[in-house]
CSV table of C-alpha atoms in Angstrom, one decimal:
chain,number,residue,atom,x,y,z
A,1,MET,CA,0.0,0.0,0.0
A,2,THR,CA,2.8,2.5,0.7
A,3,GLY,CA,4.6,2.1,-2.6
A,4,LEU,CA,7.6,0.4,-1.0
A,5,ARG,CA,8.7,-3.0,-2.2
A,6,GLY,CA,10.7,-5.8,-0.6
A,7,ASN,CA,12.0,-5.2,2.9
A,8,LYS,CA,12.0,-1.4,2.5
A,9,GLY,CA,8.6,-1.2,4.1
A,10,GLN,CA,9.7,-3.3,7.0
A,11,VAL,CA,12.7,-1.1,7.8
A,12,GLY,CA,10.4,1.4,9.6
A,13,TYR,CA,9.0,-1.4,11.8
A,14,ALA,CA,12.5,-2.5,12.8
A,15,ALA,CA,13.2,0.8,14.7
A,16,SER,CA,15.5,2.0,12.0
A,17,ARG,CA,16.5,5.6,11.6
A,18,VAL,CA,16.6,5.4,7.8
A,19,PRO,CA,12.9,6.4,7.2
A,20,ALA,CA,13.2,9.4,9.5
A,21,ALA,CA,16.5,10.4,7.9
A,22,LEU,CA,15.0,10.2,4.4
A,23,THR,CA,11.9,12.1,5.4
A,24,SER,CA,14.1,14.8,7.0
A,25,MET,CA,16.0,15.2,3.8
A,26,ILE,CA,12.8,15.7,1.9
A,27,CYS,CA,11.7,18.3,4.4
A,28,VAL,CA,15.0,20.1,4.0
A,29,VAL,CA,14.2,20.6,0.4
A,30,LEU,CA,10.5,21.3,0.6
A,31,LEU,CA,10.6,23.8,3.5
A,32,PRO,CA,12.7,26.4,1.6
A,33,TRP,CA,10.6,25.9,-1.4
A,34,ALA,CA,7.5,26.7,0.6
A,35,THR,CA,9.3,29.8,1.9
A,36,TYR,CA,9.9,30.9,-1.7
A,37,ALA,CA,6.2,30.3,-2.5
A,38,LEU,CA,5.2,32.6,0.4
A,39,SER,CA,7.7,35.1,-0.9
A,40,GLY,CA,6.1,35.0,-4.4
A,41,ALA,CA,2.7,35.5,-2.9
A,42,GLY,CA,4.0,38.7,-1.2
A,43,VAL,CA,3.5,37.3,2.4
A,44,ILE,CA,7.2,37.6,3.2
A,45,ALA,CA,10.2,39.5,1.8
A,46,PRO,CA,10.5,39.1,-2.0
A,47,LEU,CA,12.9,36.6,-3.4
A,48,LEU,CA,14.2,36.0,-7.0
A,49,ARG,CA,12.0,35.0,-9.9
A,50,ALA,CA,14.6,32.5,-11.1
A,51,VAL,CA,14.3,30.5,-7.9
A,52,LEU,CA,10.5,30.2,-8.2
A,53,VAL,CA,10.8,29.3,-11.9
A,54,ALA,CA,13.3,26.6,-11.0
A,55,ILE,CA,11.1,25.1,-8.2
A,56,ALA,CA,8.1,25.0,-10.5
A,57,SER,CA,10.2,23.4,-13.2
A,58,VAL,CA,11.5,20.7,-10.9
A,59,PHE,CA,8.0,19.8,-9.8
A,60,LEU,CA,6.6,19.8,-13.3
A,61,LEU,CA,9.6,17.8,-14.7
A,62,ARG,CA,9.2,15.2,-11.9
A,63,ALA,CA,5.5,15.0,-12.6
A,64,LEU,CA,6.0,14.5,-16.3
A,65,LEU,CA,9.1,12.3,-16.3
A,66,GLY,CA,8.4,10.3,-13.0
A,67,PRO,CA,6.1,7.7,-14.6
A,68,PHE,CA,8.7,6.8,-17.1
A,69,VAL,CA,11.8,7.0,-15.0
A,70,LEU,CA,10.5,5.4,-11.8
A,71,VAL,CA,8.8,2.4,-13.3
A,72,GLY,CA,10.8,-0.7,-12.7
A,73,ASN,CA,12.9,0.8,-9.9
A,74,GLY,CA,11.2,-1.2,-7.2
A,75,ARG,CA,8.4,1.3,-6.6
A,76,SER,CA,4.7,0.3,-7.0
A,77,ALA,CA,2.7,1.8,-9.8
A,78,ARG,CA,0.4,3.4,-7.3
A,79,PHE,CA,3.3,5.3,-5.7
A,80,VAL,CA,4.6,6.4,-9.1
A,81,TRP,CA,1.3,7.8,-10.2
A,82,VAL,CA,0.2,9.3,-6.9
A,83,SER,CA,3.6,11.0,-6.3
A,84,SER,CA,3.6,12.2,-9.9
A,85,ALA,CA,0.1,13.6,-9.6
A,86,LEU,CA,1.1,15.5,-6.4
A,87,CYS,CA,4.1,16.9,-8.1
A,88,LEU,CA,1.9,18.0,-11.0
A,89,VAL,CA,-0.5,19.8,-8.6
A,90,TYR,CA,2.4,21.5,-6.8
A,91,GLY,CA,4.1,22.5,-10.0
A,92,LEU,CA,0.9,23.9,-11.5
A,93,LEU,CA,0.2,25.9,-8.3
A,94,PHE,CA,3.7,27.4,-8.4
A,95,LEU,CA,3.2,28.2,-12.1
A,96,MET,CA,-0.2,29.8,-11.5
A,97,GLY,CA,1.3,31.9,-8.7
A,98,LEU,CA,4.2,32.9,-10.9
A,99,VAL,CA,1.9,34.0,-13.7
A,100,GLN,CA,-0.3,36.0,-11.4
A,101,ARG,CA,2.5,37.8,-9.6
A,102,TRP,CA,5.2,37.9,-12.3
A,103,ASP,CA,5.2,41.7,-12.6
A,104,ALA,CA,5.3,42.2,-8.9
A,105,LEU,CA,8.4,39.9,-8.4
A,106,PRO,CA,11.9,41.4,-8.4
A,107,ALA,CA,13.9,40.2,-11.4
């Protein structure tokens, strides 16, 4: 159900620190991106357009290429499609925010 194959899903049950470490690494990437999104919305001090464009691009590329690149790498089809759909939603939200606020963002 989780998208993990083999013994990867059992690692969490064996009191391993690996799942927590992997989740922490993902948070280290996503937290600054959320900060950039708030910056683009004008909630906090403005940041660069290029960074917001790069973040939207990464999400959209992951969404579009994920189903082709991740298949056959030990991940379930459900994980590949759900994670790709989530990346597509995030990427489109970043893109919509960029389009709406483009003129207000510093170059």
